[in-house]
Amino acid sequence: MAQSGLQTAVSLIYPPRCLGCGGTVDDDFGLCGTCWRDTPFIGGSICDTCGTPLPGEDLSDTLKCDECLRTPRPWKQGRAALIYRDGARRLVLALKHGDRQEIAQPAALWMSRAIEDLPQENMIIAPIPLHWTRLLKRRYNQSGLLAQALARHTGLPVCQDLLVRQKRTQPMEGMTREVRFTSVKGVISAHPRRRHRLVGRPVLLVDDVMTSGATLSAAADACIAAGSGPVYVVALARVARDA
């Protein structure tokens, strides 16, 4: 049977399903109309540092949100694909805790579109690392899945263990901003046998959600301390309190 015929037969037996609700859709890894409308994609004016949406129509690349004005970031520019609420929040939680690993591929496509305006020459992609005990329990690092899929979409190299988390930290839900930054300070470092891969070159850090930016800051500090070039960040979703 020809490849197209085989694909047609498979689609009849296993029709494409919406990533959000499981309903039938036209293409694999898509969203139905209802779930698409319920998934807040980021567009228009954004903070150039963290990617959070901003009011107004100014598409300048130098805008900053109040949070980034208050808290200088160690990275140069940041982007996010979704606002962390409604359908986006459900997708992130399904990827992170529901073993819905298939979400990483379309999610990374959305992320690749969000970073199209960032300089990518000689850039290397690195996921935010999990502590080995948490990785053993969860079986996969959701940021690692996103990083791998993003590498396929962009053609950039990825190093899954470029960074290591030396200490297991407590979940940050409910923590104040100050406690979040304190709890992750110094817990991430460059892998001693991978450090040569980042020396002098731009690094793109990948995470599933950016809230305060504390974990991404710790990872960016680790890259810079190891001799990297400028650091950029991208998250699948950004917590935007005023969105």
Coordinates of N, CA and C in Angstrom, one line a residue:
M1 N 0.8 -1.2 0.0 CA 0.0 0.0 0.0 C 0.9 1.2 0.0
A2 N 0.6 2.2 -0.9 CA 1.3 3.5 -0.9 C 1.2 4.2 0.4
Q3 N 2.2 5.1 0.7 CA 2.3 5.8 1.9 C 1.0 6.6 2.2
S4 N 0.5 7.3 1.2 CA -0.7 8.1 1.3 C -1.9 7.2 1.6
G5 N -1.9 6.1 1.0 CA -3.0 5.2 1.3 C -3.0 4.6 2.7
L6 N -1.8 4.3 3.1 CA -1.6 3.8 4.5 C -2.0 4.9 5.5
Q7 N -1.6 6.1 5.2 CA -2.0 7.2 6.1 C -3.5 7.4 6.2
T8 N -4.1 7.3 5.0 CA -5.6 7.4 5.0 C -6.3 6.3 5.8
A9 N -5.8 5.1 5.7 CA -6.3 4.0 6.4 C -6.2 4.2 7.9
V10 N -5.0 4.6 8.3 CA -4.7 4.8 9.7 C -5.6 5.9 10.3
S11 N -5.8 7.0 9.5 CA -6.6 8.1 9.9 C -8.1 7.7 10.1
L12 N -8.5 6.7 9.3 CA -9.9 6.2 9.4 C -10.1 5.4 10.7
I13 N -9.0 4.7 11.1 CA -9.1 3.9 12.3 C -8.8 4.7 13.5
Y14 N -7.8 5.6 13.4 CA -7.4 6.5 14.5 C -7.5 7.9 14.0
P15 N -8.7 8.5 14.0 CA -8.8 9.9 13.5 C -8.0 10.9 14.4
P16 N -7.5 12.0 13.8 CA -6.8 13.0 14.6 C -7.7 13.5 15.7
R17 N -7.1 13.7 16.9 CA -7.9 14.1 18.1 C -7.4 15.5 18.6
C18 N -8.3 16.3 19.0 CA -7.9 17.6 19.6 C -7.0 17.4 20.9
L19 N -6.0 18.1 21.0 CA -5.1 18.0 22.1 C -5.8 18.4 23.4
G20 N -6.8 19.3 23.3 CA -7.4 19.8 24.5 C -8.6 18.9 25.0
C21 N -9.5 18.6 24.1 CA -10.7 17.9 24.5 C -10.8 16.5 24.0
G22 N -10.0 16.1 23.0 CA -10.1 14.8 22.5 C -11.0 14.6 21.3
G23 N -11.7 15.7 20.9 CA -12.6 15.6 19.8 C -11.9 15.5 18.5
T24 N -12.6 15.1 17.5 CA -12.0 14.9 16.2 C -11.6 16.2 15.5
V25 N -10.4 16.3 14.9 CA -10.0 17.5 14.2 C -9.4 17.1 12.9
D26 N -9.0 18.0 12.1 CA -8.6 17.7 10.7 C -7.1 17.2 10.7
D27 N -6.3 17.7 11.6 CA -4.9 17.4 11.5 C -4.4 16.8 12.9
D28 N -3.4 16.0 12.8 CA -2.8 15.5 14.1 C -2.2 16.7 14.9
F29 N -2.3 16.5 16.2 CA -1.8 17.5 17.2 C -2.3 18.9 17.0
G30 N -3.6 18.9 16.7 CA -4.3 20.3 16.5 C -5.2 20.5 17.7
L31 N -5.9 21.7 17.6 CA -6.9 22.1 18.5 C -8.2 22.3 17.8
C32 N -9.3 21.9 18.4 CA -10.6 22.2 17.7 C -10.9 23.6 17.9
G33 N -11.9 24.1 17.2 CA -12.2 25.5 17.3 C -12.5 26.0 18.7
T34 N -13.2 25.3 19.5 CA -13.6 25.7 20.8 C -12.3 25.7 21.7
C35 N -11.4 24.7 21.6 CA -10.2 24.7 22.4 C -9.2 25.8 22.0
W36 N -9.2 26.1 20.7 CA -8.3 27.1 20.1 C -8.8 28.5 20.7
R37 N -10.1 28.7 20.8 CA -10.5 30.0 21.3 C -10.3 30.1 22.8
D38 N -10.2 28.9 23.5 CA -10.0 28.9 24.9 C -8.5 28.8 25.3
T39 N -7.6 28.9 24.3 CA -6.2 28.8 24.5 C -5.6 30.2 24.2
P40 N -5.2 31.0 25.2 CA -4.7 32.3 24.9 C -3.3 32.4 24.4
F41 N -3.2 32.6 23.1 CA -1.9 32.8 22.5 C -1.4 34.2 22.7
I42 N -0.1 34.4 22.8 CA 0.4 35.8 23.0 C 0.7 36.4 21.7
G43 N 0.3 37.6 21.5 CA 0.5 38.4 20.3 C 0.5 39.8 20.6
G44 N 0.8 40.7 19.6 CA 0.8 42.1 19.8 C 2.0 42.6 20.6
S45 N 1.7 43.6 21.4 CA 2.8 44.2 22.2 C 3.2 43.3 23.4
I46 N 4.5 43.1 23.5 CA 5.0 42.2 24.6 C 6.2 42.8 25.3
C47 N 6.5 42.4 26.5 CA 7.7 42.7 27.2 C 8.9 42.0 26.4
D48 N 9.9 42.8 26.0 CA 11.0 42.2 25.3 C 11.8 41.2 26.2
T49 N 11.7 41.4 27.5 CA 12.5 40.6 28.4 C 11.9 39.3 28.8
C50 N 10.6 39.3 29.0 CA 9.9 38.0 29.5 C 8.8 37.5 28.6
G51 N 8.4 38.4 27.7 CA 7.4 37.9 26.7 C 5.9 38.1 27.2
T52 N 5.7 38.7 28.3 CA 4.4 38.9 28.8 C 3.6 39.9 27.9
P53 N 2.3 39.7 27.7 CA 1.6 40.7 26.8 C 1.5 42.0 27.5
L54 N 1.5 43.1 26.7 CA 1.4 44.5 27.3 C 0.2 45.2 26.6
P55 N -0.4 46.1 27.2 CA -1.5 46.9 26.6 C -1.0 47.8 25.5
G56 N -1.9 48.1 24.6 CA -1.5 49.0 23.5 C -1.1 48.3 22.3
E57 N -0.7 49.0 21.2 CA -0.4 48.4 19.9 C 1.1 48.7 19.6
D58 N 1.9 49.2 20.5 CA 3.3 49.4 20.2 C 4.0 48.1 20.0
L59 N 4.6 47.9 18.8 CA 5.3 46.7 18.5 C 6.8 46.9 18.6
S60 N 7.2 47.9 19.3 CA 8.7 48.1 19.5 C 9.3 46.9 20.2
D61 N 10.6 46.7 20.0 CA 11.2 45.6 20.6 C 12.0 46.0 21.9
T62 N 11.6 47.1 22.4 CA 12.3 47.6 23.7 C 11.4 47.8 24.8
L63 N 10.2 47.3 24.7 CA 9.2 47.5 25.8 C 9.6 46.5 27.0
K64 N 9.3 47.0 28.2 CA 9.5 46.1 29.4 C 8.3 46.2 30.3
C65 N 7.9 45.1 30.9 CA 6.8 45.1 31.8 C 7.3 45.6 33.2
D66 N 6.3 45.9 34.1 CA 6.7 46.5 35.4 C 7.6 45.5 36.2
E67 N 7.3 44.2 36.1 CA 8.0 43.2 36.8 C 9.5 43.2 36.4
C68 N 9.7 43.3 35.1 CA 11.1 43.2 34.6 C 11.8 44.6 34.8
L69 N 11.1 45.7 34.9 CA 11.7 46.9 35.3 C 12.1 46.9 36.8
R70 N 11.3 46.2 37.6 CA 11.7 46.1 39.1 C 12.8 45.1 39.3
T71 N 12.8 44.0 38.5 CA 13.7 42.9 38.7 C 14.6 42.8 37.4
P72 N 15.8 43.3 37.4 CA 16.7 43.1 36.3 C 17.0 41.6 36.0
R73 N 16.9 41.2 34.8 CA 17.0 39.8 34.4 C 18.5 39.5 33.9
P74 N 19.0 38.3 34.2 CA 20.4 38.0 33.7 C 20.4 37.6 32.3
W75 N 19.2 37.4 31.7 CA 19.1 37.0 30.3 C 18.8 38.3 29.5
K76 N 19.1 38.2 28.1 CA 18.9 39.3 27.3 C 17.5 39.6 26.8
Q77 N 16.9 38.5 26.3 CA 15.5 38.7 25.8 C 14.8 37.4 26.1
G78 N 13.4 37.5 26.2 CA 12.6 36.3 26.5 C 11.3 36.3 25.8
R79 N 10.8 35.2 25.5 CA 9.5 35.0 24.8 C 8.7 33.9 25.4
A80 N 7.4 33.9 25.2 CA 6.5 32.9 25.6 C 5.4 32.7 24.5
A81 N 4.9 31.5 24.4 CA 3.8 31.3 23.3 C 2.4 31.5 23.8
L82 N 2.2 31.2 25.1 CA 0.8 31.2 25.6 C 0.8 32.0 27.0
I83 N -0.4 32.5 27.3 CA -0.7 33.0 28.6 C -1.2 31.8 29.5
Y84 N -0.6 31.7 30.7 CA -0.9 30.5 31.5 C -2.2 30.6 32.2
R85 N -3.3 30.3 31.4 CA -4.6 30.3 32.0 C -5.5 29.5 31.0
D86 N -6.7 29.1 31.5 CA -7.7 28.4 30.6 C -7.1 27.2 29.9
G87 N -7.3 27.2 28.6 CA -6.8 26.0 27.8 C -5.3 25.8 27.9
A88 N -4.6 26.9 27.9 CA -3.1 26.8 28.0 C -2.7 26.2 29.3
R89 N -3.3 26.6 30.4 CA -2.9 26.0 31.7 C -3.2 24.5 31.6
R90 N -4.3 24.1 31.1 CA -4.6 22.6 31.0 C -3.6 21.9 30.2
L91 N -3.2 22.5 29.1 CA -2.2 21.8 28.2 C -0.9 21.6 28.9
V92 N -0.4 22.7 29.6 CA 0.8 22.6 30.4 C 0.8 21.6 31.5
L93 N -0.3 21.5 32.2 CA -0.4 20.6 33.3 C -0.5 19.1 32.8
A94 N -1.2 19.0 31.6 CA -1.3 17.7 31.0 C 0.1 17.2 30.5
L95 N 0.9 18.1 30.0 CA 2.3 17.7 29.6 C 3.1 17.4 30.8
K96 N 3.0 18.2 31.9 CA 3.9 18.2 33.0 C 3.5 17.0 33.9
H97 N 2.3 16.8 34.2 CA 1.8 15.8 35.2 C 1.0 14.7 34.6
G98 N 0.5 14.8 33.4 CA -0.4 13.9 32.9 C 0.1 12.9 31.8
D99 N 1.5 12.9 31.7 CA 2.1 12.0 30.7 C 1.7 12.2 29.3
R100 N 1.2 13.4 29.0 CA 0.8 13.8 27.6 C 2.0 14.3 26.8
Q101 N 2.9 13.4 26.6 CA 4.2 13.9 26.0 C 4.0 14.3 24.5
E102 N 2.9 13.9 23.9 CA 2.6 14.3 22.5 C 2.4 15.8 22.4
I103 N 2.0 16.4 23.5 CA 1.8 17.9 23.4 C 3.1 18.6 23.1
A104 N 4.2 18.1 23.4 CA 5.5 18.8 23.2 C 5.7 19.2 21.8
Q105 N 5.3 18.4 20.8 CA 5.6 18.7 19.4 C 4.9 20.0 18.9
P106 N 3.6 20.0 19.1 CA 2.9 21.3 18.6 C 3.2 22.4 19.5
A107 N 3.4 22.2 20.8 CA 3.8 23.3 21.7 C 5.1 23.9 21.3
A108 N 6.1 23.1 20.9 CA 7.4 23.6 20.4 C 7.2 24.4 19.1
L109 N 6.3 24.0 18.3 CA 6.0 24.8 17.1 C 5.6 26.2 17.4
W110 N 4.7 26.3 18.4 CA 4.2 27.6 18.8 C 5.3 28.4 19.4
M111 N 6.2 27.8 20.2 CA 7.4 28.4 20.8 C 8.3 28.9 19.7
S112 N 8.5 28.1 18.6 CA 9.4 28.5 17.6 C 9.0 29.7 16.9
R113 N 7.7 29.9 16.8 CA 7.1 31.1 16.1 C 7.3 32.3 17.1
A114 N 7.3 32.1 18.4 CA 7.5 33.2 19.3 C 8.9 33.7 19.3
I115 N 9.9 32.9 19.0 CA 11.3 33.3 19.0 C 11.8 33.7 17.6
E116 N 11.0 33.8 16.6 CA 11.4 34.1 15.3 C 12.3 35.3 15.2
D117 N 12.0 36.3 16.1 CA 12.7 37.6 16.0 C 14.0 37.6 16.8
L118 N 14.3 36.5 17.5 CA 15.5 36.5 18.3 C 16.7 36.1 17.4
P119 N 17.9 36.6 17.7 CA 19.1 36.2 16.9 C 19.4 34.8 17.3
Q120 N 19.6 33.9 16.3 CA 19.8 32.5 16.5 C 21.2 32.0 16.0
E121 N 22.0 32.8 15.5 CA 23.3 32.3 14.9 C 24.2 31.7 16.0
N122 N 24.6 30.5 15.8 CA 25.5 29.8 16.7 C 24.8 29.5 18.1
M123 N 23.5 29.6 18.1 CA 22.8 29.4 19.4 C 22.7 27.9 19.7
I124 N 22.7 27.6 21.0 CA 22.5 26.2 21.5 C 21.3 26.2 22.5
I125 N 20.4 25.2 22.4 CA 19.3 25.1 23.2 C 19.6 24.2 24.4
A126 N 19.1 24.7 25.6 CA 19.2 23.9 26.8 C 17.9 23.9 27.6
P127 N 17.4 22.8 28.1 CA 16.2 22.8 28.9 C 16.6 23.1 30.4
I128 N 15.6 23.7 31.1 CA 15.8 23.8 32.6 C 15.8 22.4 33.1
P129 N 16.8 22.1 33.9 CA 17.0 20.7 34.4 C 16.1 20.3 35.6
L130 N 15.8 19.1 35.7 CA 15.1 18.5 36.9 C 16.2 17.9 37.8
H131 N 16.0 17.9 39.1 CA 16.9 17.1 39.9 C 16.7 15.6 39.6
W132 N 17.7 14.8 39.7 CA 17.6 13.4 39.3 C 16.6 12.6 40.0
T133 N 16.3 13.0 41.3 CA 15.3 12.2 42.0 C 13.9 12.5 41.5
R134 N 13.6 13.8 41.1 CA 12.3 14.1 40.5 C 12.2 13.5 39.1
L135 N 13.3 13.5 38.3 CA 13.3 12.9 37.0 C 13.0 11.4 37.1
L136 N 13.6 10.8 38.1 CA 13.4 9.3 38.2 C 11.9 9.0 38.5
K137 N 11.3 9.9 39.3 CA 9.9 9.7 39.7 C 9.0 10.0 38.5
R138 N 9.2 11.1 37.8 CA 8.4 11.6 36.7 C 8.6 10.8 35.4
R139 N 9.9 10.3 35.2 CA 10.3 9.6 34.0 C 10.7 10.4 32.9
Y140 N 10.4 11.7 32.9 CA 10.8 12.6 31.8 C 10.8 14.0 32.3
N141 N 11.6 14.8 31.6 CA 11.6 16.3 31.9 C 10.8 17.0 30.8
Q142 N 9.7 17.6 31.2 CA 8.8 18.2 30.2 C 9.6 19.4 29.5
S143 N 10.5 20.0 30.2 CA 11.3 21.1 29.5 C 12.2 20.5 28.5
G144 N 12.7 19.3 28.8 CA 13.6 18.5 27.9 C 12.8 18.1 26.6
L145 N 11.6 17.7 26.8 CA 10.8 17.3 25.6 C 10.5 18.5 24.7
L146 N 10.2 19.7 25.4 CA 10.0 20.9 24.6 C 11.3 21.3 23.9
A147 N 12.4 21.2 24.6 CA 13.7 21.6 24.0 C 14.0 20.8 22.8
Q148 N 13.8 19.5 22.9 CA 14.1 18.5 21.8 C 13.2 18.8 20.6
A149 N 11.9 19.1 20.8 CA 11.0 19.4 19.7 C 11.3 20.7 19.1
L150 N 11.7 21.7 20.0 CA 12.1 23.0 19.5 C 13.3 22.9 18.6
A151 N 14.3 22.1 18.9 CA 15.4 21.9 18.1 C 15.1 21.4 16.7
R152 N 14.1 20.5 16.7 CA 13.6 19.9 15.4 C 13.0 21.0 14.5
H153 N 12.2 21.9 15.2 CA 11.5 22.9 14.4 C 12.5 24.0 13.9
T154 N 13.5 24.3 14.7 CA 14.4 25.4 14.4 C 15.7 25.0 13.7
G155 N 16.1 23.8 13.8 CA 17.3 23.3 13.3 C 18.5 23.7 14.2
L156 N 18.3 24.2 15.4 CA 19.3 24.5 16.3 C 19.8 23.3 17.1
P157 N 21.0 23.2 17.5 CA 21.5 22.0 18.3 C 20.9 22.2 19.7
V158 N 20.7 21.0 20.4 CA 20.2 21.0 21.7 C 21.1 20.1 22.6
C159 N 21.4 20.5 23.8 CA 22.1 19.7 24.7 C 21.3 19.5 26.0
Q160 N 20.7 18.3 26.1 CA 19.8 18.0 27.2 C 20.4 18.1 28.6
D161 N 21.7 17.8 28.8 CA 22.3 17.9 30.1 C 23.3 19.0 30.1
L162 N 23.1 20.1 29.4 CA 24.0 21.2 29.5 C 24.1 21.8 30.9
L163 N 22.9 21.8 31.6 CA 22.8 22.3 32.9 C 22.4 21.1 33.8
V164 N 22.8 21.2 35.1 CA 22.4 20.2 36.1 C 21.8 20.9 37.3
R165 N 20.9 20.3 37.9 CA 20.3 20.8 39.2 C 20.9 20.0 40.3
Q166 N 21.7 20.7 41.1 CA 22.5 20.0 42.2 C 21.7 19.7 43.4
K167 N 20.6 20.4 43.6 CA 19.8 20.2 44.8 C 18.4 20.2 44.5
R168 N 17.7 19.3 45.2 CA 16.2 19.2 44.9 C 15.5 20.3 45.8
T169 N 14.8 21.1 45.1 CA 14.1 22.2 45.8 C 12.6 21.9 45.9
Q170 N 11.9 22.6 46.8 CA 10.5 22.4 47.0 C 9.7 23.0 45.9
P171 N 8.5 22.5 45.6 CA 7.7 23.1 44.6 C 7.4 24.6 45.0
M172 N 7.3 25.5 44.0 CA 7.2 26.9 44.3 C 5.8 27.4 44.5
E173 N 4.8 26.6 44.3 CA 3.4 27.1 44.4 C 3.2 27.7 45.8
G174 N 2.7 28.9 45.8 CA 2.4 29.5 47.1 C 3.5 30.3 47.7
M175 N 4.7 30.2 47.1 CA 5.9 30.9 47.6 C 5.8 32.4 47.2
T176 N 6.3 33.3 48.0 CA 6.4 34.7 47.6 C 7.6 34.8 46.6
R177 N 7.6 35.9 45.9 CA 8.6 36.1 44.9 C 10.0 36.1 45.5
E178 N 10.2 36.7 46.7 CA 11.5 36.7 47.3 C 12.0 35.2 47.7
V179 N 11.0 34.4 48.2 CA 11.4 33.1 48.6 C 11.7 32.2 47.4
R180 N 11.0 32.5 46.3 CA 11.3 31.7 45.0 C 12.7 31.9 44.6
F181 N 13.2 33.2 44.6 CA 14.5 33.5 44.1 C 15.5 32.9 45.1
T182 N 15.3 33.0 46.4 CA 16.2 32.5 47.4 C 16.3 31.0 47.3
S183 N 15.2 30.3 47.0 CA 15.2 28.8 47.1 C 16.0 28.2 45.9
V184 N 16.1 28.9 44.8 CA 16.9 28.3 43.7 C 18.2 28.9 43.4
K185 N 18.6 29.9 44.3 CA 19.9 30.6 44.1 C 21.0 29.5 44.2
G186 N 21.8 29.4 43.2 CA 23.0 28.5 43.2 C 22.8 27.1 43.0
V187 N 21.5 26.7 42.8 CA 21.2 25.2 42.7 C 21.4 24.6 41.3
I188 N 21.6 25.5 40.3 CA 21.8 25.0 38.9 C 23.2 25.4 38.5
S189 N 23.9 24.5 37.8 CA 25.2 24.8 37.3 C 25.4 24.1 36.0
A190 N 26.5 24.6 35.2 CA 26.8 23.9 34.0 C 27.4 22.6 34.2
H191 N 27.0 21.6 33.4 CA 27.6 20.3 33.5 C 29.1 20.4 33.2
P192 N 29.9 19.8 34.1 CA 31.4 20.0 33.9 C 31.9 19.4 32.6
R193 N 31.2 18.4 32.1 CA 31.7 17.7 30.8 C 30.9 18.3 29.6
R194 N 30.1 19.2 29.8 CA 29.3 19.9 28.7 C 29.6 21.3 28.6
R195 N 30.4 21.9 29.5 CA 30.6 23.3 29.6 C 31.2 23.8 28.3
H196 N 32.1 23.1 27.7 CA 32.8 23.5 26.4 C 31.8 23.8 25.3
R197 N 30.5 23.3 25.4 CA 29.6 23.5 24.4 C 28.9 24.9 24.5
L198 N 29.0 25.5 25.6 CA 28.3 26.8 25.7 C 29.3 28.0 25.8
V199 N 30.6 27.7 26.0 CA 31.6 28.8 26.1 C 31.5 29.7 24.9
G200 N 31.3 31.0 25.1 CA 31.3 32.0 24.1 C 30.1 32.0 23.1
R201 N 29.1 31.2 23.3 CA 28.0 31.1 22.4 C 26.7 31.4 23.0
P202 N 25.7 31.9 22.3 CA 24.4 32.2 22.8 C 23.7 30.9 23.3
V203 N 22.9 31.0 24.3 CA 22.2 29.9 24.9 C 20.7 30.3 24.9
L204 N 19.9 29.4 24.5 CA 18.4 29.5 24.6 C 17.9 28.6 25.6
L205 N 17.5 29.1 26.8 CA 16.9 28.3 27.8 C 15.4 28.0 27.6
V206 N 15.0 26.8 27.8 CA 13.6 26.4 27.5 C 13.0 25.9 28.8
D207 N 11.8 26.4 29.1 CA 11.0 25.9 30.3 C 9.5 25.9 29.9
D208 N 8.8 25.2 30.7 CA 7.3 25.0 30.4 C 6.6 26.3 30.8
V209 N 6.9 26.8 32.0 CA 6.1 28.0 32.5 C 7.1 28.9 33.2
M210 N 6.9 30.2 32.9 CA 7.6 31.3 33.6 C 6.7 32.0 34.5
T211 N 7.0 32.0 35.8 CA 6.1 32.7 36.8 C 6.9 34.0 37.2
S212 N 7.7 33.8 38.2 CA 8.6 34.9 38.7 C 9.8 35.1 37.9
G213 N 10.2 34.0 37.2 CA 11.5 34.0 36.5 C 12.7 33.5 37.3
A214 N 12.4 33.1 38.6 CA 13.5 32.7 39.5 C 14.3 31.6 38.9
T215 N 13.7 30.5 38.5 CA 14.4 29.3 38.0 C 15.2 29.7 36.7
L216 N 14.6 30.4 35.8 CA 15.3 30.8 34.6 C 16.5 31.7 34.9
S217 N 16.3 32.6 36.0 CA 17.4 33.4 36.4 C 18.6 32.6 36.9
A218 N 18.3 31.6 37.7 CA 19.3 30.7 38.3 C 20.1 30.0 37.1
A219 N 19.3 29.5 36.1 CA 19.9 28.8 35.0 C 20.7 29.8 34.1
A220 N 20.2 31.0 33.9 CA 21.0 32.0 33.1 C 22.3 32.4 33.9
D221 N 22.2 32.5 35.2 CA 23.4 32.8 36.0 C 24.4 31.7 35.8
A222 N 24.0 30.5 35.8 CA 24.9 29.4 35.6 C 25.6 29.4 34.3
C223 N 24.8 29.7 33.2 CA 25.4 29.8 31.9 C 26.5 30.9 31.8
I224 N 26.1 32.0 32.3 CA 27.0 33.2 32.3 C 28.3 32.9 33.1
A225 N 28.1 32.3 34.3 CA 29.3 31.9 35.1 C 30.2 30.9 34.4
A226 N 29.6 30.1 33.6 CA 30.4 29.1 32.8 C 31.1 29.7 31.6
G227 N 30.8 30.9 31.3 CA 31.4 31.6 30.1 C 30.6 31.6 28.8
S228 N 29.3 31.5 29.0 CA 28.5 31.6 27.8 C 28.4 33.0 27.2
G229 N 27.9 33.0 26.0 CA 27.5 34.3 25.4 C 26.2 34.8 26.0
P230 N 25.5 35.7 25.3 CA 24.2 36.1 25.8 C 23.2 35.0 25.9
V231 N 22.4 35.1 27.0 CA 21.4 34.1 27.3 C 20.0 34.6 26.9
Y232 N 19.2 33.8 26.2 CA 17.8 34.1 25.9 C 16.9 33.0 26.5
V233 N 15.7 33.3 26.7 CA 14.8 32.3 27.3 C 13.5 32.3 26.5
V234 N 12.9 31.1 26.6 CA 11.5 30.9 26.0 C 10.8 29.9 26.9
A235 N 9.5 30.3 27.1 CA 8.6 29.4 27.9 C 7.4 29.1 27.1
L236 N 6.9 27.9 27.3 CA 5.6 27.6 26.6 C 4.5 28.6 27.1
A237 N 4.5 28.8 28.4 CA 3.4 29.7 28.9 C 4.0 30.7 29.9
R238 N 3.5 31.9 29.9 CA 3.9 32.9 30.9 C 2.7 33.3 31.8
V239 N 3.0 33.3 33.1 CA 2.0 33.7 34.0 C 1.9 35.3 33.9
A240 N 0.8 35.8 33.5 CA 0.6 37.2 33.3 C -0.5 37.7 34.2
R241 N -0.2 38.3 35.3 CA -1.2 38.6 36.3 C -2.2 39.6 35.9
D242 N -1.8 40.5 35.0 CA -2.7 41.5 34.5 C -3.3 41.2 33.2
A243 N -3.1 40.0 32.6 CA -3.6 39.7 31.3 C -5.1 39.4 31.4

